[in-house]
Every structure is written in C-alpha cells, then in structure tokens.
PDB file of C-alpha atoms in Angstrom:
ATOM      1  CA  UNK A   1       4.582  67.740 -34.548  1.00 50.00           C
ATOM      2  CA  UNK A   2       7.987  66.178 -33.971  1.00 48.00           C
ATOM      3  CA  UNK A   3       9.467  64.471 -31.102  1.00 51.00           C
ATOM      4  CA  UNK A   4      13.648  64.997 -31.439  1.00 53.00           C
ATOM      5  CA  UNK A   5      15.865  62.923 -29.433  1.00 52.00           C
ATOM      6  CA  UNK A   6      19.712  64.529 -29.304  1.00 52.00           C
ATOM      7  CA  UNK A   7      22.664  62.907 -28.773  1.00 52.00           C
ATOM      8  CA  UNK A   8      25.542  65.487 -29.079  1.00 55.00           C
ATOM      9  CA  UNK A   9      25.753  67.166 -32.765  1.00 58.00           C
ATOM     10  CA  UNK A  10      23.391  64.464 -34.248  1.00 57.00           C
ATOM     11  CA  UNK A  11      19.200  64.924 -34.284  1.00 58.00           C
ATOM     12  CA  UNK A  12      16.248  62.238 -34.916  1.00 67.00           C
ATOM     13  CA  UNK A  13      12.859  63.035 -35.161  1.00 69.00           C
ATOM     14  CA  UNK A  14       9.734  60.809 -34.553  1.00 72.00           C
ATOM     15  CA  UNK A  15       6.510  62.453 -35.763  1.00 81.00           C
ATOM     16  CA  UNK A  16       3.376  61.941 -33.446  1.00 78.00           C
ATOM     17  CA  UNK A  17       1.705  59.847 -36.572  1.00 82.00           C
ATOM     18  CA  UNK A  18       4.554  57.415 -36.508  1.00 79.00           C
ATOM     19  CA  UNK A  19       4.292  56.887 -32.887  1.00 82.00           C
ATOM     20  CA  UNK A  20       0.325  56.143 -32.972  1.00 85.00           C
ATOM     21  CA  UNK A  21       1.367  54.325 -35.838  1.00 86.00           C
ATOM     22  CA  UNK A  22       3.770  52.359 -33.933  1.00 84.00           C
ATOM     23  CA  UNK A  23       1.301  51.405 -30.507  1.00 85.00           C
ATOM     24  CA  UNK A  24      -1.617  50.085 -33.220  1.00 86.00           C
ATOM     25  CA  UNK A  25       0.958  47.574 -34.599  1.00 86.00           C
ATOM     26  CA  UNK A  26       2.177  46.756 -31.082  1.00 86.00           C
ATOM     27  CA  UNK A  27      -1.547  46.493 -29.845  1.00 87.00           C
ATOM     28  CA  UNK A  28      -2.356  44.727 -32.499  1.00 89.00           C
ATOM     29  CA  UNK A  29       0.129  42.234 -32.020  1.00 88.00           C
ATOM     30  CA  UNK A  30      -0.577  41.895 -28.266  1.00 88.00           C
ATOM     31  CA  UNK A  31      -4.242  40.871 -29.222  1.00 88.00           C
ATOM     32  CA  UNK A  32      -3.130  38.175 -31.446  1.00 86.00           C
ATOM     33  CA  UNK A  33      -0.367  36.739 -28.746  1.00 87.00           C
ATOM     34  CA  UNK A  34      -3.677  36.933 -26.379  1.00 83.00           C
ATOM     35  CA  UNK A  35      -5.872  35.213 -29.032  1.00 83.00           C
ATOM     36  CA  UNK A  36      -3.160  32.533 -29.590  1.00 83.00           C
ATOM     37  CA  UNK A  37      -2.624  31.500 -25.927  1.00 78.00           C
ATOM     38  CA  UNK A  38      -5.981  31.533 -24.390  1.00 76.00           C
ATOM     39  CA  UNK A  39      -6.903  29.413 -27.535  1.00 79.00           C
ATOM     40  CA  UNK A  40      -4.402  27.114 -26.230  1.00 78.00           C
ATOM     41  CA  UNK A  41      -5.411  27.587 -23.059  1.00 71.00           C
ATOM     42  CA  UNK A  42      -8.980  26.449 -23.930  1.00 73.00           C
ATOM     43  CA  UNK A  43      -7.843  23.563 -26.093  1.00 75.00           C
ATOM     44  CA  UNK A  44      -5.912  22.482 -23.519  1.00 70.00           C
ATOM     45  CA  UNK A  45      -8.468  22.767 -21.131  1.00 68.00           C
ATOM     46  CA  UNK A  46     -11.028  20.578 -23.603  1.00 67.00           C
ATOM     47  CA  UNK A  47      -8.766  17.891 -24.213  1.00 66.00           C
ATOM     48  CA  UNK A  48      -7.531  17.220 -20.715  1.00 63.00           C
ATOM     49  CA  UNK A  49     -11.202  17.065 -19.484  1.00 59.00           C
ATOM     50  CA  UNK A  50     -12.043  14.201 -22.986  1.00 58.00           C
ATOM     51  CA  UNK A  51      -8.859  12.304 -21.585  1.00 55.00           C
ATOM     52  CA  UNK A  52      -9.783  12.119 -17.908  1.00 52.00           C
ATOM     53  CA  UNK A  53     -13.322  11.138 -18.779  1.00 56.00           C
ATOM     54  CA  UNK A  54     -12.693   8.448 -21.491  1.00 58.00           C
ATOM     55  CA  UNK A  55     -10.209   6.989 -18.690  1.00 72.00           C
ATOM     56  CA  UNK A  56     -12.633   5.382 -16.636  1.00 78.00           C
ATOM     57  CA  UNK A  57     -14.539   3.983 -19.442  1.00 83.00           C
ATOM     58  CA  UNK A  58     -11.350   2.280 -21.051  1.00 86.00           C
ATOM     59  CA  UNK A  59     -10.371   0.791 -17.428  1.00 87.00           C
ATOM     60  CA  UNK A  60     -13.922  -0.190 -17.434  1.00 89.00           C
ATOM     61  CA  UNK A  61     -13.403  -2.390 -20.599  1.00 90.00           C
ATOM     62  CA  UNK A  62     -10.181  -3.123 -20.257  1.00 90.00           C
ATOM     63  CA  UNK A  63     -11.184  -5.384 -16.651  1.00 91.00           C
ATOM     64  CA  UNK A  64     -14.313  -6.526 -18.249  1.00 92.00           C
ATOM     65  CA  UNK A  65     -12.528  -8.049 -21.028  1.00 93.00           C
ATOM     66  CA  UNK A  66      -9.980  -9.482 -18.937  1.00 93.00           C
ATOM     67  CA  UNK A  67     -12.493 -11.081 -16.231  1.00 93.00           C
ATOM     68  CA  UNK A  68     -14.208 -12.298 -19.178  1.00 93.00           C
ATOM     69  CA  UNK A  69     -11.485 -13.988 -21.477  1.00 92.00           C
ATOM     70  CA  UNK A  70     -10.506 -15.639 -17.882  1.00 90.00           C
ATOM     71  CA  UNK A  71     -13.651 -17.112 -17.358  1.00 91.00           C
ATOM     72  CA  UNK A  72     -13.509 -20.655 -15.814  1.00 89.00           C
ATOM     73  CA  UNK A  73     -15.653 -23.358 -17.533  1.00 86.00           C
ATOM     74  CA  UNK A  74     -18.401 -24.726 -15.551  1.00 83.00           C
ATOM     75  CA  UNK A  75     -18.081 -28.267 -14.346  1.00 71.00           C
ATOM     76  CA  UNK A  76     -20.179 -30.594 -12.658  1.00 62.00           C
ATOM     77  CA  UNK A  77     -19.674 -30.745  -9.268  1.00 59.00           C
ATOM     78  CA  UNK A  78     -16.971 -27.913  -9.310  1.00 58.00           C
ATOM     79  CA  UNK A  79     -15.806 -26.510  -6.037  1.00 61.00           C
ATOM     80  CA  UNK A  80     -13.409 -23.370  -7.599  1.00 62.00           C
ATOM     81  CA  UNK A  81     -15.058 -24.160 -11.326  1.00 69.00           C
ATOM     82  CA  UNK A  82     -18.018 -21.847 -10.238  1.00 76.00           C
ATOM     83  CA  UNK A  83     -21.118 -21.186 -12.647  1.00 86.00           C
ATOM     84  CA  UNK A  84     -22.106 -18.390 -15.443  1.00 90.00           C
ATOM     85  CA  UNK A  85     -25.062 -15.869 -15.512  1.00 91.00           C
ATOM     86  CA  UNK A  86     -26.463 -12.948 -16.830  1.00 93.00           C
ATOM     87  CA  UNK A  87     -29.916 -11.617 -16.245  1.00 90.00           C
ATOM     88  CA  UNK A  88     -30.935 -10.431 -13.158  1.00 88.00           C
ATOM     89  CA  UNK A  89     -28.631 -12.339 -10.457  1.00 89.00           C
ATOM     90  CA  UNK A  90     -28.894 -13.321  -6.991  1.00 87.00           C
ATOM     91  CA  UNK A  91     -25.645 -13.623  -5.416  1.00 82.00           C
ATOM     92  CA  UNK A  92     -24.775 -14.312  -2.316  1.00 80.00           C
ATOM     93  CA  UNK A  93     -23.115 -11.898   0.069  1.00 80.00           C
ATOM     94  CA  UNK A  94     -24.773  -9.266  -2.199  1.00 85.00           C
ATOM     95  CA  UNK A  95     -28.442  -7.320  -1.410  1.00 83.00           C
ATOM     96  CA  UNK A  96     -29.473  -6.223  -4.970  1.00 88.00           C
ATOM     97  CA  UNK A  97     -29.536  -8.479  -8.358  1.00 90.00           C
ATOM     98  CA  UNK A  98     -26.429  -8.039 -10.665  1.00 93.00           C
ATOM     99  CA  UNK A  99     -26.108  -8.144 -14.296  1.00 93.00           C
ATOM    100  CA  UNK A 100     -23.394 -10.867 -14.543  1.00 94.00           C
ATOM    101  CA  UNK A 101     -21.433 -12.807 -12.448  1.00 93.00           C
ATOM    102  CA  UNK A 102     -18.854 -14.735 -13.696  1.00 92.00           C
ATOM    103  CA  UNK A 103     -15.607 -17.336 -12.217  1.00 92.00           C
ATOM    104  CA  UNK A 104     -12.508 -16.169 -13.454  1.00 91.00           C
ATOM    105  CA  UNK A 105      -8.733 -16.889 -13.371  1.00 89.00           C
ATOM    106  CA  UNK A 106      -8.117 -13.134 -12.554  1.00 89.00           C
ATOM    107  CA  UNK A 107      -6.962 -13.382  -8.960  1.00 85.00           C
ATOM    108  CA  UNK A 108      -3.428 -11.841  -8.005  1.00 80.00           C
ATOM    109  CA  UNK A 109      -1.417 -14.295  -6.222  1.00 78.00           C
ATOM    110  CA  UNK A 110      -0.056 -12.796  -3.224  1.00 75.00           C
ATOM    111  CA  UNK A 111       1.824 -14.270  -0.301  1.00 74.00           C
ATOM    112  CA  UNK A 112       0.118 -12.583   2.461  1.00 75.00           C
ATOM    113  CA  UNK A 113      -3.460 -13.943   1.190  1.00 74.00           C
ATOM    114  CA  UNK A 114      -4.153 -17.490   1.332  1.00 78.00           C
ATOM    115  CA  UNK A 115      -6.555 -17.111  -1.733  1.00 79.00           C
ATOM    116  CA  UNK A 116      -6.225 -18.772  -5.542  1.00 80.00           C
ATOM    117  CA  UNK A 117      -6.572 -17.020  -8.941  1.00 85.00           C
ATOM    118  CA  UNK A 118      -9.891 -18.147  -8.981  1.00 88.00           C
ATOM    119  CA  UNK A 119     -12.422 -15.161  -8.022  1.00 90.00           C
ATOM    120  CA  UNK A 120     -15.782 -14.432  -8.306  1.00 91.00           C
ATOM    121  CA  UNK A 121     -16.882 -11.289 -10.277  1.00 93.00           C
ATOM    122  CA  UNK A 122     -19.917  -9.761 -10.986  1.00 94.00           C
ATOM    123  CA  UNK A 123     -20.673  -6.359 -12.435  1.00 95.00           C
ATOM    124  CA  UNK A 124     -24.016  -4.026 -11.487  1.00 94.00           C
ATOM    125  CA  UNK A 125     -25.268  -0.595 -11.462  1.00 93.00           C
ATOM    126  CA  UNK A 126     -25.758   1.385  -8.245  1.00 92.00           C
ATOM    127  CA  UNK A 127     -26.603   4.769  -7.136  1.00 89.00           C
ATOM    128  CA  UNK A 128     -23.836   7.100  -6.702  1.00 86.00           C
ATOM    129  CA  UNK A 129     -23.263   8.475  -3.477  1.00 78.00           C
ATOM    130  CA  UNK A 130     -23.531  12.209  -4.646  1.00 73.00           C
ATOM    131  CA  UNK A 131     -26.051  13.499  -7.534  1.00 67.00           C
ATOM    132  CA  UNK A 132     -23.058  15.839  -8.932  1.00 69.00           C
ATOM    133  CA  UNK A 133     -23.417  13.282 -12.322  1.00 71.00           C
ATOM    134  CA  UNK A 134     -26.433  11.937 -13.799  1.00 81.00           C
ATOM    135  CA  UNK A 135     -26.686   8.022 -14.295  1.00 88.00           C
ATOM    136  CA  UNK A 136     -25.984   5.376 -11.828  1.00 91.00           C
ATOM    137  CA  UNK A 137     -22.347   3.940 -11.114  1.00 92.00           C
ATOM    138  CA  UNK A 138     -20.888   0.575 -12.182  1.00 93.00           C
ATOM    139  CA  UNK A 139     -19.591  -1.939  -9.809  1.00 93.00           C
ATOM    140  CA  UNK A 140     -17.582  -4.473  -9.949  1.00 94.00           C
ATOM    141  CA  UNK A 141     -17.682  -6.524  -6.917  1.00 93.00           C
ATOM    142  CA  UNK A 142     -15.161  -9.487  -6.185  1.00 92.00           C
ATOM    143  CA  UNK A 143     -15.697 -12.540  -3.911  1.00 89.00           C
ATOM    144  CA  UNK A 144     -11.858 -14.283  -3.552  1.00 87.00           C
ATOM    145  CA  UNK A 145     -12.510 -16.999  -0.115  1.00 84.00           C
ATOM    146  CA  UNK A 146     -14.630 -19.326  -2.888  1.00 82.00           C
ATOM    147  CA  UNK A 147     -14.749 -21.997  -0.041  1.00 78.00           C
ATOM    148  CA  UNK A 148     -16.252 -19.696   3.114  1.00 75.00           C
ATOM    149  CA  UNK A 149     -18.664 -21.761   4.713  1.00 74.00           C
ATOM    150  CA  UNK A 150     -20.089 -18.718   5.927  1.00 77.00           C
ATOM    151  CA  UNK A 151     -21.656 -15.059   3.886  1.00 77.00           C
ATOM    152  CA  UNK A 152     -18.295 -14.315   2.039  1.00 78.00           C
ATOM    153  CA  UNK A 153     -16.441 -10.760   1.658  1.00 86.00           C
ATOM    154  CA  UNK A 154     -17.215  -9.237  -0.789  1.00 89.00           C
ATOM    155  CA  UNK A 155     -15.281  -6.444  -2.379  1.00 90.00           C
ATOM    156  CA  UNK A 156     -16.800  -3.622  -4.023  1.00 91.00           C
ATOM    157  CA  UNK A 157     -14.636  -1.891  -6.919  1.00 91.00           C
ATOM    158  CA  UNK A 158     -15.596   1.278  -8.545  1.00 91.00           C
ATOM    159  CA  UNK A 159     -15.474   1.409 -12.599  1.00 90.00           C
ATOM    160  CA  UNK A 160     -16.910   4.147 -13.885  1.00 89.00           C
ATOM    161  CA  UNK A 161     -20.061   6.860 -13.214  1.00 87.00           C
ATOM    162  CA  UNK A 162     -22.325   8.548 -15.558  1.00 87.00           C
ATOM    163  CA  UNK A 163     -23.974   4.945 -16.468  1.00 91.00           C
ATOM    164  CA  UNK A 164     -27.746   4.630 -17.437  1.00 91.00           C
ATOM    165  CA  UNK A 165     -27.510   1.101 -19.155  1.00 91.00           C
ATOM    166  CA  UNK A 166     -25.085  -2.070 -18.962  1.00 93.00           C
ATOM    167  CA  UNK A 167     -25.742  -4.935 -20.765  1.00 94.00           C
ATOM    168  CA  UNK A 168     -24.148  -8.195 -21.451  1.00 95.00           C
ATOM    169  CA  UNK A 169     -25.422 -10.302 -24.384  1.00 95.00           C
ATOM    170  CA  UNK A 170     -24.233 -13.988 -24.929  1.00 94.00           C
ATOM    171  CA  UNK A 171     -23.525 -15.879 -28.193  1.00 94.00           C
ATOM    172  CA  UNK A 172     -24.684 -19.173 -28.436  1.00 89.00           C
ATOM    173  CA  UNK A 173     -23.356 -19.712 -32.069  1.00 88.00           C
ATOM    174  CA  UNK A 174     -26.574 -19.086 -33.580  1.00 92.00           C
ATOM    175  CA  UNK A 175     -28.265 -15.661 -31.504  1.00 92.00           C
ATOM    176  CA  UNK A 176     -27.678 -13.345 -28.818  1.00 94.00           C
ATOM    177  CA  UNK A 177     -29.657 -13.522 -25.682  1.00 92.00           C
ATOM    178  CA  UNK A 178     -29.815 -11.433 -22.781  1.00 91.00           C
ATOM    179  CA  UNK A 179     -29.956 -14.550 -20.496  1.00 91.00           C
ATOM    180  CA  UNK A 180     -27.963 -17.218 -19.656  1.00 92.00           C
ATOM    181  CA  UNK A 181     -27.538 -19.559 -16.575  1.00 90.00           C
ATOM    182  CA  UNK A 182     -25.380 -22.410 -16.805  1.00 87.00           C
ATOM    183  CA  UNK A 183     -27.137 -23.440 -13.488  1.00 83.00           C
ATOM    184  CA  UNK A 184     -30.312 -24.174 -14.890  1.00 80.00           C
ATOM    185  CA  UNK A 185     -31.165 -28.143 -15.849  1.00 73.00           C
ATOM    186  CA  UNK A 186     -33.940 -27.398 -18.088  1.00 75.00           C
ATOM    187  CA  UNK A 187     -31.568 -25.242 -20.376  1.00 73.00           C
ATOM    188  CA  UNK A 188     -29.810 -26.143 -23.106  1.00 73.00           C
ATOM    189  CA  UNK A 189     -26.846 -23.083 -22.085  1.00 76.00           C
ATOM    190  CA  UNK A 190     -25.151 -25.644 -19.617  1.00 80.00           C
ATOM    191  CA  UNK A 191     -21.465 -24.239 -21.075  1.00 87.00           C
ATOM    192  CA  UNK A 192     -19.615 -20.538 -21.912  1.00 90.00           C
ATOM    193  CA  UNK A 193     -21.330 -19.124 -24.398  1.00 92.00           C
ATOM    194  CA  UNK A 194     -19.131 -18.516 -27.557  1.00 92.00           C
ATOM    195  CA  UNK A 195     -18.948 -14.725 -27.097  1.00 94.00           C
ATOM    196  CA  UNK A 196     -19.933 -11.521 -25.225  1.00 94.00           C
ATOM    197  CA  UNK A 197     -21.376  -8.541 -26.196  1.00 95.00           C
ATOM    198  CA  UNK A 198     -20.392  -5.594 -23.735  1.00 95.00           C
ATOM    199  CA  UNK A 199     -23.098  -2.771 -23.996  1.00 93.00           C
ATOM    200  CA  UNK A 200     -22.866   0.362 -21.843  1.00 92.00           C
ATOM    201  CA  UNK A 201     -25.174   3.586 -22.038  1.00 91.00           C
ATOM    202  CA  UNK A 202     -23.877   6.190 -20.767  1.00 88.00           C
ATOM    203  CA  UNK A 203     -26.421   8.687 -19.302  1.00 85.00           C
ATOM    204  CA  UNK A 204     -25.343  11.967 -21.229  1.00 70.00           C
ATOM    205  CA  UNK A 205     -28.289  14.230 -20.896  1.00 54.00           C
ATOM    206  CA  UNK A 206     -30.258  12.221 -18.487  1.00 48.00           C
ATOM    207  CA  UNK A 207     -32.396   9.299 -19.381  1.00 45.00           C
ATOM    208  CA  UNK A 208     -35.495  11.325 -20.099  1.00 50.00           C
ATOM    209  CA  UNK A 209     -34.179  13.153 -23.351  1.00 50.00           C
ATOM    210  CA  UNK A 210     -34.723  13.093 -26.810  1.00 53.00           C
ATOM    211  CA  UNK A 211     -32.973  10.466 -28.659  1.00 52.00           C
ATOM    212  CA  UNK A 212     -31.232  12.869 -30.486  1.00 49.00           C
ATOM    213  CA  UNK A 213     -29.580  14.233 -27.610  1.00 55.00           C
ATOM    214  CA  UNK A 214     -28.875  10.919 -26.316  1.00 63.00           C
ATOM    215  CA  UNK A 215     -25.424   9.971 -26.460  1.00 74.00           C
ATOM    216  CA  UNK A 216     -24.367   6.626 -28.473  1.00 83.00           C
ATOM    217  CA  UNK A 217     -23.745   2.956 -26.871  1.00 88.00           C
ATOM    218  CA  UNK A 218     -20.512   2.074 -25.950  1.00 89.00           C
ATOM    219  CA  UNK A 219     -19.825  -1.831 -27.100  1.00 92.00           C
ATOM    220  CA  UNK A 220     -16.901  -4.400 -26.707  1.00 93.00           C
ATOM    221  CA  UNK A 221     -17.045  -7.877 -28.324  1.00 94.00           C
ATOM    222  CA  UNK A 222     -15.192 -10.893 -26.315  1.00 93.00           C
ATOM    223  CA  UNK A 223     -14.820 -13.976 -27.415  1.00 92.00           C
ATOM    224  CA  UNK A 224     -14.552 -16.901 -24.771  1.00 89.00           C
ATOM    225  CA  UNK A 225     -12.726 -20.281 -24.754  1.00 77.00           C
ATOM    226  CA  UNK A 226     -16.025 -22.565 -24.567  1.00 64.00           C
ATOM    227  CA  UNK A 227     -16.163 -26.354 -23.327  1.00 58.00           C
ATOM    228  CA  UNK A 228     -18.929 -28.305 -24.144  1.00 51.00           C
ATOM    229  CA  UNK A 229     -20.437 -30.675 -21.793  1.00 51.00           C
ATOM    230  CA  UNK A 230     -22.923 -33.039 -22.451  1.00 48.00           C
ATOM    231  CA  UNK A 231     -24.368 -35.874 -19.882  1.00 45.00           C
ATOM    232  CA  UNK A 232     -22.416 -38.470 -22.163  1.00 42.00           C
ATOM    233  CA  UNK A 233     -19.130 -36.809 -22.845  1.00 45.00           C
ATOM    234  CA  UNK A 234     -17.027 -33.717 -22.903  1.00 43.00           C
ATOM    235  CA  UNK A 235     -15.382 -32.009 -26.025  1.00 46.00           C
ATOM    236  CA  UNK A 236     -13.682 -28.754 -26.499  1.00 45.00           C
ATOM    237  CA  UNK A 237     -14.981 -26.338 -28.862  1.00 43.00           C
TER     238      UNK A 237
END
C-alpha cells in the first residue's frame, strides 16, 4: 500500500511500513525527551529539598561558632563580664535547664536600643510546636538588658528542628568534659576552657531505631581565647 502525494506532473509515494516506521522513531524519541526531563525534574526536586534542609543546620553552626569565639572571659566581680556553663543550667528569666549559656561580644549595636555588645546566650532543646518532624527544636535564647534589676527579656530564636541530641564538650588542655561552671569555688574550671566541641544528633528515624538506621553526629570544633585567673595573678594563655 502506497500513500501518493501530487503536486502537478510530479508523484511521491510513502508506503504504510515507512510511515509506522516513522511514528516508532518519533515515539521513541518522545519517551526519551520524557525520561530526560522528569529525571531532571526529580533531581531537581532532591537537591532543592538537601539544600533547604542542610540550611538550618549551617545557620545553626555558623551562630554557635560565632557566640562562642565571642565569648567574654569571666572576671571577678564582673558586671557585663558574665560567667560560663554547660551542664544542665538554671538561668534566670528561663523555666527549663539549658545546655550552655555563655557572655558574648555578639550584640548588634543599634541606635534605637540602649543595649551593649555584650549579650547573654544560651542554647536548649524544646518541643516543637507541631509533631510534623520528629526530634525536639533548638533554641537559642538571648538576654541583652545585662543590668535589669528585675526578671530580664528574654528572646527566644529558632535554629533548627529535627534535633534529638546537643551537646557541648569543653577542653581543659588535657580532657573533654561535659561540665563546666566557672561559677563554682570548689572547681578548678574558674576560666574559658581552651576549646568546644559542638555535637548535634539529629533525630532521623526517631530516637527508638536501630543504630544502623540512625543518622551520624553532626560536630564543630571552636577554639576560644582563654584567660587564666588565679587568686594571685592573671596571665593570658
């Protein structure tokens, strides 16, 4: 069978075979343009969704590592020199224990606040407002009116969700240790410790799974500007 198209005297012929011929290559074609973009579609799709969730976490670190290399030395009798802890915190002007709280040199000098750079910071974990993620959120809550003779304001900043762990571990030049209180008279951690160890869990597949499903740590190392202090003299370090 032949299909003739005529223009005047001259005659072309396409047979049917040709024609069938002619859709499979086009279908087949068609397919692969499909294949191709939804693949792009999906990649697309993948790596916007890995961006906007490692976002959070590098804001996270990036204003932890800031607060921290900021930190103000503790002195003796210090109005704006504030103290250093980890552990589990009491602060006041907040309900629930926090996992650090630190002085810093972090405050944003404005001309419609009367505050300093000098701020207090501490960082906890608290549950989220909706159960759409597993894991508790972090918080970083700041305290800038460091001379309030009354409860001060504090402001609560959101970091990140999704968290199961946060801990900070401090170097004394020798070991790490979970604890540290510059407060404390019968210590021997009266000063910055040398550096910080930033350790976040993330929840991943809850905190009940398999440790093969759980997902790894997430760790930042800071080291601090430390001043020792001693009830004789003072020398930096």
């Amino acid at each position: 069978m032949k299909i003739k198209l005529s223009t005047g005297n001259d005659t072309r012929a396409f047979t049917l075979i040709e024609l069938i011929l002619a859709v499979g290559v086009s279908a087949i074609v068609m397919i692969a343009i499909n294949a191709v973009f939804f693949t792009a579609l999906n990649l697309r799709e993948v790596t916007s969704n890995a961006v906007d969730s490692a976002t959070p976490t590098e804001l996270a670190f990036s204003t932890m590592r800031r607060d921290l290399q900021c930190a103000v030395p503790p002195r003796p009798n210090g109005i704006l020199s504030g103290d250093f802890k980890v552990g589990n915190v009491t602060t006041v002007g907040i309900s629930q224990p926090v996992a650090i709280e630190v002085f810093t040199a972090t405050g944003a000098l404005q001309e419609n606040t009367p505050w300093g750079d000098v701020q207090r910071v501490t960082y906890a974990l608290k549950d989220p407002t909706t159960r759409t993620v597993p894991g508790k959120d972090l918080i970083r809550s700041v305290t800038r009116n460091l001379l309030s003779a009354a409860t001060p304001d504090v402001d609560e900043q959101w970091m990140m969700s999704g968290v199961e762990k946060v801990e900070f571990l401090c170097y004394d030049g020798t070991q790490w240790s979970d604890a540290w209180d510059t407060t404390d008279a019968t210590s021997v951690n009266t000063n910055l410790p040398l550096a910080i160890r930033v350790r976040i869990q993330l929840a991943g597949n809850g905190a009940n799974s398999d440790a093969s499903s759980r997902l790894q740590p997430i760790e930042m190392l800071v080291p601090l500007d430390s001043q020792s202090r001693t009830n004789r003299t003072a020398t930096g370090s």
